[in-house]
PDB file of C-alpha atoms in Angstrom:
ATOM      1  CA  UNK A 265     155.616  16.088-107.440  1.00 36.00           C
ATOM      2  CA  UNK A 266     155.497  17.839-110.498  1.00 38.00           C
ATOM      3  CA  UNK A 267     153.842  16.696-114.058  1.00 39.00           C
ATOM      4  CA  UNK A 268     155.144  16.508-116.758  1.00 40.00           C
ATOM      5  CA  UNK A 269     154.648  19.326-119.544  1.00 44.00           C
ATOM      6  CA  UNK A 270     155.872  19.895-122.826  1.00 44.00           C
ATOM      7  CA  UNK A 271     156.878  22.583-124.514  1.00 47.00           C
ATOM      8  CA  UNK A 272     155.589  22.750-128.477  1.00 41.00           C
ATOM      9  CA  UNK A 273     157.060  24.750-130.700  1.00 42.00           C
ATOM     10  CA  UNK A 274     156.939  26.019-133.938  1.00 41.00           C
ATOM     11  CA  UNK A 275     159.735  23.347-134.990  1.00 43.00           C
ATOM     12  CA  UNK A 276     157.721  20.685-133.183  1.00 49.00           C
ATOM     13  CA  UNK A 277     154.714  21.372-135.345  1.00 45.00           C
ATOM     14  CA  UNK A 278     153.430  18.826-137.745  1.00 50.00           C
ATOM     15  CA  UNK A 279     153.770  20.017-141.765  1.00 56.00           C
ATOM     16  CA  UNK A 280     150.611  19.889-142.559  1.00 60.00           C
ATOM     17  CA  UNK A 281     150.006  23.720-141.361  1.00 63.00           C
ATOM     18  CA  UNK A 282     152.581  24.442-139.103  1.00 73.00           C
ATOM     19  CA  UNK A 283     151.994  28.105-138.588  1.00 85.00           C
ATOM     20  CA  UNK A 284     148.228  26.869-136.926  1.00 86.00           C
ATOM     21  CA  UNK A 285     150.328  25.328-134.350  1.00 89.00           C
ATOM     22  CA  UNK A 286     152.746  27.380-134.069  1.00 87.00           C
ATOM     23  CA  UNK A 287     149.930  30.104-132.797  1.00 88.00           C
ATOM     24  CA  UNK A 288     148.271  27.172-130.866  1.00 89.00           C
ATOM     25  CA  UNK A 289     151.295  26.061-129.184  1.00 88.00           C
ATOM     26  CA  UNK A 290     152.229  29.753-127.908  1.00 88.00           C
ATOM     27  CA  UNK A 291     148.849  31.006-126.919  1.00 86.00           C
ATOM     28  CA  UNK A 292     149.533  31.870-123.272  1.00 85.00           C
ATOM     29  CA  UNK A 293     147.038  33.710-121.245  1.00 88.00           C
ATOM     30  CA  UNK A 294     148.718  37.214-121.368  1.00 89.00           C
ATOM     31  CA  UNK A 295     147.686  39.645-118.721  1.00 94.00           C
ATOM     32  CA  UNK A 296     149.847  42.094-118.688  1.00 94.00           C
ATOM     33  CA  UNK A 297     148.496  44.552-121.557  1.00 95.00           C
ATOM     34  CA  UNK A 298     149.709  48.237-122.835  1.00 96.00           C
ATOM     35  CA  UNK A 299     147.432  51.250-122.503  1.00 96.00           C
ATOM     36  CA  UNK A 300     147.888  52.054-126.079  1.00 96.00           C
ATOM     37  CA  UNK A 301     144.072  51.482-128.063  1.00 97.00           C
ATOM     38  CA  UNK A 302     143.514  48.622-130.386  1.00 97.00           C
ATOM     39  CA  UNK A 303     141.873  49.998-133.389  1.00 97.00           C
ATOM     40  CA  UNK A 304     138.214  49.136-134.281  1.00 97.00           C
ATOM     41  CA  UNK A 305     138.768  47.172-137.049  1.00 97.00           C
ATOM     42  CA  UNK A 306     141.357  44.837-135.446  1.00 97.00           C
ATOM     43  CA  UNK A 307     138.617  44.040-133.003  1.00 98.00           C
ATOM     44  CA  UNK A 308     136.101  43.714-135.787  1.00 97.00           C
ATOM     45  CA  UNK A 309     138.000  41.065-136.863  1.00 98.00           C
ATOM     46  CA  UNK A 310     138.639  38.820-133.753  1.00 98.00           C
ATOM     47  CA  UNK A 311     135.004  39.213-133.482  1.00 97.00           C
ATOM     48  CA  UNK A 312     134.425  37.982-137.138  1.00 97.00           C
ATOM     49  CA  UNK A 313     136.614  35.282-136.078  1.00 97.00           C
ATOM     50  CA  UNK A 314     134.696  34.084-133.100  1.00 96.00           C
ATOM     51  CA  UNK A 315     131.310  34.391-135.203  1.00 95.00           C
ATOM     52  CA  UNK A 316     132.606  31.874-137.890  1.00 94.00           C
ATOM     53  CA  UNK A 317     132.730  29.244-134.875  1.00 91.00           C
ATOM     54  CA  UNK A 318     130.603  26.273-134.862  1.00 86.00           C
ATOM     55  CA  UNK A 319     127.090  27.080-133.922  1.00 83.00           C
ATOM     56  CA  UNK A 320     124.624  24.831-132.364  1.00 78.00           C
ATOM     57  CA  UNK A 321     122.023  24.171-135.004  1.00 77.00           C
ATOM     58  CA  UNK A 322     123.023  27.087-136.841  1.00 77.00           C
ATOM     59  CA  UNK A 323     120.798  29.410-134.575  1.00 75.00           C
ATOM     60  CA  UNK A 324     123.432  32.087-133.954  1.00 83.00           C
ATOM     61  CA  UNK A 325     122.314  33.476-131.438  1.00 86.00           C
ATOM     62  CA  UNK A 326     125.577  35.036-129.979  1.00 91.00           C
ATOM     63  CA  UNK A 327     126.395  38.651-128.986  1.00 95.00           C
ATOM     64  CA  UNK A 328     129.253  40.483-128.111  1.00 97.00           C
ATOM     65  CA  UNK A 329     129.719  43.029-126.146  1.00 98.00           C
ATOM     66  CA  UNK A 330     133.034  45.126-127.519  1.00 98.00           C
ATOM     67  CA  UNK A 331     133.729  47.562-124.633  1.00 98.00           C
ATOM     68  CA  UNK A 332     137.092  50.111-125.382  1.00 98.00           C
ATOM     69  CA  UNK A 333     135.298  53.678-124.211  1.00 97.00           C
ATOM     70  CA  UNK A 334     137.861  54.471-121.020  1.00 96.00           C
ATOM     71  CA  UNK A 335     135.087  55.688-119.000  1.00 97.00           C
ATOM     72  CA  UNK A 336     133.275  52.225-119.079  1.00 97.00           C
ATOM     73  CA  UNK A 337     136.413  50.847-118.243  1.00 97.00           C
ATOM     74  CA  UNK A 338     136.928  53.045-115.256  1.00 97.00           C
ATOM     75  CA  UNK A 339     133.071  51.685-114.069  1.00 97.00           C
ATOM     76  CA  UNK A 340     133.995  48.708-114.641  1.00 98.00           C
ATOM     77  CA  UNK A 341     137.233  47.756-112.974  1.00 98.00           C
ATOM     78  CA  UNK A 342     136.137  48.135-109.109  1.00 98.00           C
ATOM     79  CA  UNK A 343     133.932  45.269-110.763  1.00 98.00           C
ATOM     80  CA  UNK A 344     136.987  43.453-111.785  1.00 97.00           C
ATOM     81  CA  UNK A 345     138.975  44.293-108.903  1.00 97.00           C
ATOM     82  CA  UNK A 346     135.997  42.891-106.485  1.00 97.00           C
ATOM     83  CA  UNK A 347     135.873  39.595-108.436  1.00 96.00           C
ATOM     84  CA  UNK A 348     139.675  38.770-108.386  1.00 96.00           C
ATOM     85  CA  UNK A 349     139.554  39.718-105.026  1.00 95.00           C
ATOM     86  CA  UNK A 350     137.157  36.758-104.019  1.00 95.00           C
ATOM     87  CA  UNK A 351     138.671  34.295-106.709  1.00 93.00           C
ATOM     88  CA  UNK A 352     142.397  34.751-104.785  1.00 93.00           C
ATOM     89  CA  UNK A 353     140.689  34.330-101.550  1.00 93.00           C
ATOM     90  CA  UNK A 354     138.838  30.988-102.426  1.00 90.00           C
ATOM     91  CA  UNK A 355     139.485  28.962-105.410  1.00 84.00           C
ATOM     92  CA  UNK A 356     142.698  30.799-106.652  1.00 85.00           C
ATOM     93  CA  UNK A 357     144.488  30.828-103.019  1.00 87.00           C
ATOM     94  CA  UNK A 358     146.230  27.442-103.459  1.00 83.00           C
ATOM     95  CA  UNK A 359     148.019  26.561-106.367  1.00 83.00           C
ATOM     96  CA  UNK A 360     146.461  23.692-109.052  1.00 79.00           C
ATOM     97  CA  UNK A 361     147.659  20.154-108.312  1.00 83.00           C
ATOM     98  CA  UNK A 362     151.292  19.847-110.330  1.00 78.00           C
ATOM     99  CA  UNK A 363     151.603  23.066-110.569  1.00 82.00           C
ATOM    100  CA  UNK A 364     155.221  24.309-108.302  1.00 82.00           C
ATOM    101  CA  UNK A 365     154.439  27.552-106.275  1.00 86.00           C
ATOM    102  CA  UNK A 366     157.150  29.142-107.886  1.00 88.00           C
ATOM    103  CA  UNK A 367     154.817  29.308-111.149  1.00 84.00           C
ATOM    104  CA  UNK A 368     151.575  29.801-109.492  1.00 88.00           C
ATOM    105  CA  UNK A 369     153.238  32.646-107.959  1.00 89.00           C
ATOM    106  CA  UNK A 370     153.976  34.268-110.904  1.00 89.00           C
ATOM    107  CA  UNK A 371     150.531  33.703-112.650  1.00 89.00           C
ATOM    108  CA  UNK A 372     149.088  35.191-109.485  1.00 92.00           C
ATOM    109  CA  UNK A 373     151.545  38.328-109.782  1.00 93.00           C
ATOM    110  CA  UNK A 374     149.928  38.541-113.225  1.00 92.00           C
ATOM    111  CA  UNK A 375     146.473  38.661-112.264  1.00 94.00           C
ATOM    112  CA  UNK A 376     146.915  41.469-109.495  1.00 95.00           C
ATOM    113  CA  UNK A 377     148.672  43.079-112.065  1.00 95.00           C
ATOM    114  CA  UNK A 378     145.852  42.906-114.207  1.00 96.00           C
ATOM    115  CA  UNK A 379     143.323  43.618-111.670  1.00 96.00           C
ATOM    116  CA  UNK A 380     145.533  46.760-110.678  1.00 97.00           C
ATOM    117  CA  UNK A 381     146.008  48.009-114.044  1.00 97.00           C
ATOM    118  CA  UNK A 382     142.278  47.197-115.274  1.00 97.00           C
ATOM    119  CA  UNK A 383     141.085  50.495-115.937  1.00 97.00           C
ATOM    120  CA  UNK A 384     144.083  50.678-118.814  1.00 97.00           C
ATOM    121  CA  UNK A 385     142.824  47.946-120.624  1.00 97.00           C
ATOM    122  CA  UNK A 386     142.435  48.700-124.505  1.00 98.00           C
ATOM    123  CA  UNK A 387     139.766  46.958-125.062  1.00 98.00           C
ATOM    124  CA  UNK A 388     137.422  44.079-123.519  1.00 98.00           C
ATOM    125  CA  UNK A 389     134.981  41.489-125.219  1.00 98.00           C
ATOM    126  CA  UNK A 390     132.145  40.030-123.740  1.00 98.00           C
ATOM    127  CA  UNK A 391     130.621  37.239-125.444  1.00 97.00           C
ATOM    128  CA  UNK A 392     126.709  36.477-124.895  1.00 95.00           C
ATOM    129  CA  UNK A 393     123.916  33.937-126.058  1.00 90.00           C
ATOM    130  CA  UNK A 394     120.690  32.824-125.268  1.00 86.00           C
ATOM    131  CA  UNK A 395     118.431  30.090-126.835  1.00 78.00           C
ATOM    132  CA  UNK A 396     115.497  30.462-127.905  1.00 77.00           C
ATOM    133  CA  UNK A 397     112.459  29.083-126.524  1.00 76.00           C
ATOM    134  CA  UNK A 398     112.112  25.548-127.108  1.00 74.00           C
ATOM    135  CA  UNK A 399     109.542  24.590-129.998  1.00 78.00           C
ATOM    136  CA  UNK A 400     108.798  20.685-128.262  1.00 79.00           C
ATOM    137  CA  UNK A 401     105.099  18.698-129.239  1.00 85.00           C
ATOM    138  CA  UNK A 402     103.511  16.250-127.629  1.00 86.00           C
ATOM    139  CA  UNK A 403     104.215  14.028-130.295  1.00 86.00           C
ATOM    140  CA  UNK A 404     107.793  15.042-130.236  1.00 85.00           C
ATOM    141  CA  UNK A 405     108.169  14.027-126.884  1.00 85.00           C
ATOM    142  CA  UNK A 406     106.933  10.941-127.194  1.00 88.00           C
ATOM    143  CA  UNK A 407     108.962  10.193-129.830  1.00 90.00           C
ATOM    144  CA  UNK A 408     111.945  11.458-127.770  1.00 87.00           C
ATOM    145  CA  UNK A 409     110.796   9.405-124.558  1.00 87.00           C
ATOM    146  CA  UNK A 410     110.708   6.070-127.400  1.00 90.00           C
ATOM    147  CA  UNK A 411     113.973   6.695-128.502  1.00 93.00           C
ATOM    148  CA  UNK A 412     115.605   7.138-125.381  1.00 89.00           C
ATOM    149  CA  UNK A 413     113.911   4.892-123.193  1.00 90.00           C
ATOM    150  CA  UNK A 414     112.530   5.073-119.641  1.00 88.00           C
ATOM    151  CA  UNK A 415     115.540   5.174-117.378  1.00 89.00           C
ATOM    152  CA  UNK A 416     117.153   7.704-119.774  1.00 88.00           C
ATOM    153  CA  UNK A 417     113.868   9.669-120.243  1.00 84.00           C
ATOM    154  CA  UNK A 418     113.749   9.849-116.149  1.00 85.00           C
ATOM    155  CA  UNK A 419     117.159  10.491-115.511  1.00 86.00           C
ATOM    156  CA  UNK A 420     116.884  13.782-118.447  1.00 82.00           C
ATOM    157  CA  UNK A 421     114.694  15.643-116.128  1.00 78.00           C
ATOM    158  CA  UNK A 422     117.159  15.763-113.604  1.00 82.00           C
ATOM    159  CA  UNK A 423     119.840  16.724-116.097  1.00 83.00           C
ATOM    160  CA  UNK A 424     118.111  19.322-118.087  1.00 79.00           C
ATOM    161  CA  UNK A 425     119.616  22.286-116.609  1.00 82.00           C
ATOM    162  CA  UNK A 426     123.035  20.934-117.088  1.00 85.00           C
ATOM    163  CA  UNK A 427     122.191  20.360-120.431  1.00 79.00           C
ATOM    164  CA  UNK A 428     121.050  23.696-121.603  1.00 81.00           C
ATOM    165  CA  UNK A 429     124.171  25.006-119.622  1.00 82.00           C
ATOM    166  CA  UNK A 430     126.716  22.974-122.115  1.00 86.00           C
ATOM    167  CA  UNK A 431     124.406  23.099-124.793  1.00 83.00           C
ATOM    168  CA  UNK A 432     124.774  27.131-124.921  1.00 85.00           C
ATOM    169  CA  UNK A 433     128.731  26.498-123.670  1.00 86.00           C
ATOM    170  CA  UNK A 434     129.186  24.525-126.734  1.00 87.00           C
ATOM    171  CA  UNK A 435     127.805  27.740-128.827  1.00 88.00           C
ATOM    172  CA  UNK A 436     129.857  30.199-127.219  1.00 92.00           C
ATOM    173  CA  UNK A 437     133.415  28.811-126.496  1.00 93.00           C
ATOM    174  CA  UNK A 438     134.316  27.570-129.760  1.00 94.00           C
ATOM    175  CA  UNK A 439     133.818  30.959-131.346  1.00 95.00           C
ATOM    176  CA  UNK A 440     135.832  32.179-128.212  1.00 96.00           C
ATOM    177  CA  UNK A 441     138.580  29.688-128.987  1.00 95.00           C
ATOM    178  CA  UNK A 442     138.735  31.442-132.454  1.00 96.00           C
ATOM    179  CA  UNK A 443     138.949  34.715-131.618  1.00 97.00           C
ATOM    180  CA  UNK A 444     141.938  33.942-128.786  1.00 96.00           C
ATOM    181  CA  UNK A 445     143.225  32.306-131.809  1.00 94.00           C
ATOM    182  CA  UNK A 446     143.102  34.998-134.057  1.00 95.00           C
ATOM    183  CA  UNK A 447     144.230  37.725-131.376  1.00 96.00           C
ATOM    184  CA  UNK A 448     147.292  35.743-131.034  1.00 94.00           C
ATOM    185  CA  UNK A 449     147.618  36.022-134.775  1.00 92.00           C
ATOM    186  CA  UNK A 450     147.379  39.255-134.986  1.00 95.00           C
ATOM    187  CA  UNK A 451     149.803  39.792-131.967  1.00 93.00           C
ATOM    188  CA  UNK A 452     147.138  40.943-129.771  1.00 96.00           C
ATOM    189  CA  UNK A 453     147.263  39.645-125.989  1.00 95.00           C
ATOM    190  CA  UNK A 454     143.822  38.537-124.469  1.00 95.00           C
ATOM    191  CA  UNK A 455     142.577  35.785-122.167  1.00 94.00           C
ATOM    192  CA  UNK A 456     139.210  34.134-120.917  1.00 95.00           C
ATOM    193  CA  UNK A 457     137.853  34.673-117.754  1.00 94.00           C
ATOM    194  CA  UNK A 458     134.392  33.812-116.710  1.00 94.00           C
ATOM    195  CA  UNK A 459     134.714  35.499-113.286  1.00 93.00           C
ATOM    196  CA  UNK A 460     132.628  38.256-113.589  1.00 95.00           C
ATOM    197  CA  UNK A 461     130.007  35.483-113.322  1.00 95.00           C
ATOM    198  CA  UNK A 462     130.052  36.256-109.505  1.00 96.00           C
ATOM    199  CA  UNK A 463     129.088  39.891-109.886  1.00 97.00           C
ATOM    200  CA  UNK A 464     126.799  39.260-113.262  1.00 97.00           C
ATOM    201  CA  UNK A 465     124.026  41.037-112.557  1.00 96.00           C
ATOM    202  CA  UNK A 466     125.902  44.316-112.114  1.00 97.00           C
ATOM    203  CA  UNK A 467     128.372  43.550-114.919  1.00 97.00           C
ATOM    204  CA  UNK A 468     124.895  43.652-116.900  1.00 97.00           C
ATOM    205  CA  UNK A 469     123.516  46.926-115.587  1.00 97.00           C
ATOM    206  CA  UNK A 470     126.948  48.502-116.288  1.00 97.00           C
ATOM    207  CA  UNK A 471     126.595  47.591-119.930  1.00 98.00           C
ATOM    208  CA  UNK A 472     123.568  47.495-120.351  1.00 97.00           C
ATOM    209  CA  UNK A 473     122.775  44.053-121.177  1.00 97.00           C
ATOM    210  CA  UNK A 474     119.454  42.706-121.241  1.00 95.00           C
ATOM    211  CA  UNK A 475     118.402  41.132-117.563  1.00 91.00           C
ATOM    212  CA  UNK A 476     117.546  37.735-119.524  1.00 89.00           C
ATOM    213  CA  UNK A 477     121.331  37.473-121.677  1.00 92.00           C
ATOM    214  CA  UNK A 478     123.214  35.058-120.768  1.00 93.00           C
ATOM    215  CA  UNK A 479     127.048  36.486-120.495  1.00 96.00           C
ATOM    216  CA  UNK A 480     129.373  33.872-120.710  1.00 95.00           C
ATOM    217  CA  UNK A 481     133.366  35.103-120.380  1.00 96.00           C
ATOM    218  CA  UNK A 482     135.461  38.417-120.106  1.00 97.00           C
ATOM    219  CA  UNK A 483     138.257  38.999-122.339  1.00 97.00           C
ATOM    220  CA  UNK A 484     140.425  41.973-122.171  1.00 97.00           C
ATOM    221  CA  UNK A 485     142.149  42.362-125.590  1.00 97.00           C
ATOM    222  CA  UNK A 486     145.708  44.980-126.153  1.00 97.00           C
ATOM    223  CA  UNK A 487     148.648  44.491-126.953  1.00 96.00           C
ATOM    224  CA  UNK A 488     150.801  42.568-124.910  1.00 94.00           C
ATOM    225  CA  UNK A 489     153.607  44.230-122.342  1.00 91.00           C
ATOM    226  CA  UNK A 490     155.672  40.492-122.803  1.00 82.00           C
ATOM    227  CA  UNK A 491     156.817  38.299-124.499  1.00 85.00           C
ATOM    228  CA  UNK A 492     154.517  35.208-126.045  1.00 87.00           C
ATOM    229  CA  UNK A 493     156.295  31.757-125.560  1.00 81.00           C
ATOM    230  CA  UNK A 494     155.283  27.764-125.367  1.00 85.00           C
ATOM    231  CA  UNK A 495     152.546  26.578-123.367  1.00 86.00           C
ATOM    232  CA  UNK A 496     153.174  24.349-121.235  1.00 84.00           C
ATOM    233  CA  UNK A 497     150.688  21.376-120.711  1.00 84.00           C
ATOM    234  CA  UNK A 498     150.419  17.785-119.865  1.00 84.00           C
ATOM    235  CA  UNK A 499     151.612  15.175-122.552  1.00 89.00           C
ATOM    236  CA  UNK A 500     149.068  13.435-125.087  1.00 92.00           C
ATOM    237  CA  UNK A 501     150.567   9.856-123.494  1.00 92.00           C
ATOM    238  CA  UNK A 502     149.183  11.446-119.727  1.00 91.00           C
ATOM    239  CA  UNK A 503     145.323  12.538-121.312  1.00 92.00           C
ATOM    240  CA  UNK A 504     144.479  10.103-123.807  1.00 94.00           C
ATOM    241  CA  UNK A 505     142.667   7.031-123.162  1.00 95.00           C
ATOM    242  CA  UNK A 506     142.344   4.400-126.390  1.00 94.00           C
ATOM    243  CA  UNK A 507     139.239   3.016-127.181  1.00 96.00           C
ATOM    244  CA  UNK A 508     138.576   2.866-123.296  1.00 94.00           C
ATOM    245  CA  UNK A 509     139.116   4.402-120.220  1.00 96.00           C
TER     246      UNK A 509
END
């Protein structure tokens, strides 16, 4: 069975600023990129995009990593190439749930494309951050353990490393959200991967980044060989849940 998906367009968008959703409602992951560079100060501003995004308490902490030099590319895409490679053969083998094979099989023609084709790629961002350490007293965590309570306090512990995780998520991926935003506003293609995740530690010697930076998605950046068009998702009647579950 297949679920149902919408397509929004720019005519479906409400008035208040319909060009936002216009670029929202056509932000496709596009792969398929031209060799042809993508000038500094374009990717200046995605950047500058991604840095005004909400930032967990105002620490900003985040990095980017803005490779376009050809010969890091050319290190860089048996990297890429190894990391598709297991994706296609694990997670990415079947298609998702709803999705019709016909589909999938395009999206996967479009990542083997990209994987192919990865040492042309114009330009690609990687986005980093890393807390601080934490500044916690005694008296703090008393305080903490008060407020919370003891079955909450107890079950934190066991938590904590989840937490971080999203905590430093929630610093990174809204700024990323902005700067796919503005790269579709600016015609640019790009999409997020976090796959290099798999292969981390020699993404980081590659570029150099510090052993203890936390790298947290991919995103090759040109301009795009297609066509942008609708997303297509589920419905806000399938996903939302009123006052309840």
């Amino acid at each position: 069975m297949t679920e149902t998906t919408t397509d929004t367009r720019a005519a479906d968008a409400p008035s208040g600023d319909p060009a936002l959703f216009a670029t929202m409602s056509t932000m496709r992951a596009m792969r398929r990129l031209r060799p042809d560079p993508v000038p500094d100060e374009l990717l200046d501003q995605l950047v500058q995009a991604a840095v005004w995004g909400p930032s967990g308490g105002n620490m900003q902490r985040y990095e980017y990593v803005v490779v376009t030099d050809r010969a890091v590319m050319a290190e860089l895409a048996p990297l890429w190439r190894r990391c598709v490679d297991a994706y296609l053969a694990t997670t990415g083998k079947y298609a998702p749930e709803g999705m019709d094979e016909a589909a999938y099989g395009r999206m996967v023609a479009a990542i083997e494309y990209q994987r192919d084709h990865f040492a042309d790629t114009p330009a690609l961002i990687i986005p980093c951050y890393q807390f601080p350490p934490p500044r916690i007293e005694p008296e703090g965590l008393a305080a903490s353990a008060a407020a919370l309570g003891p079955e909450a306090t107890a079950a934190l512990g066991s938590t904590q490393e989840r937490f971080m995780a999203l905590a430093e998520g929630s610093c990174v991926y809204p700024g990323v959200q902005n700067l796919l935003l503005a790269a579709r506003g600016l015609g640019l293609a790009a999409n997020i991967t976090i796959w290099h995740l798999m292969l981390e530690d020699e993404w980081k010697a590659a570029l150099g980044i510090p052993a203890d930076m936390r790298t947290f998605a991919a995103i090759p950046v040109g301009l795009p060989l297609g066509r942008f068009g609708p997303v297509r998702r589920r419905t806000v009647a399938e996903v939302v849940h009123r006052d309840r579950w």
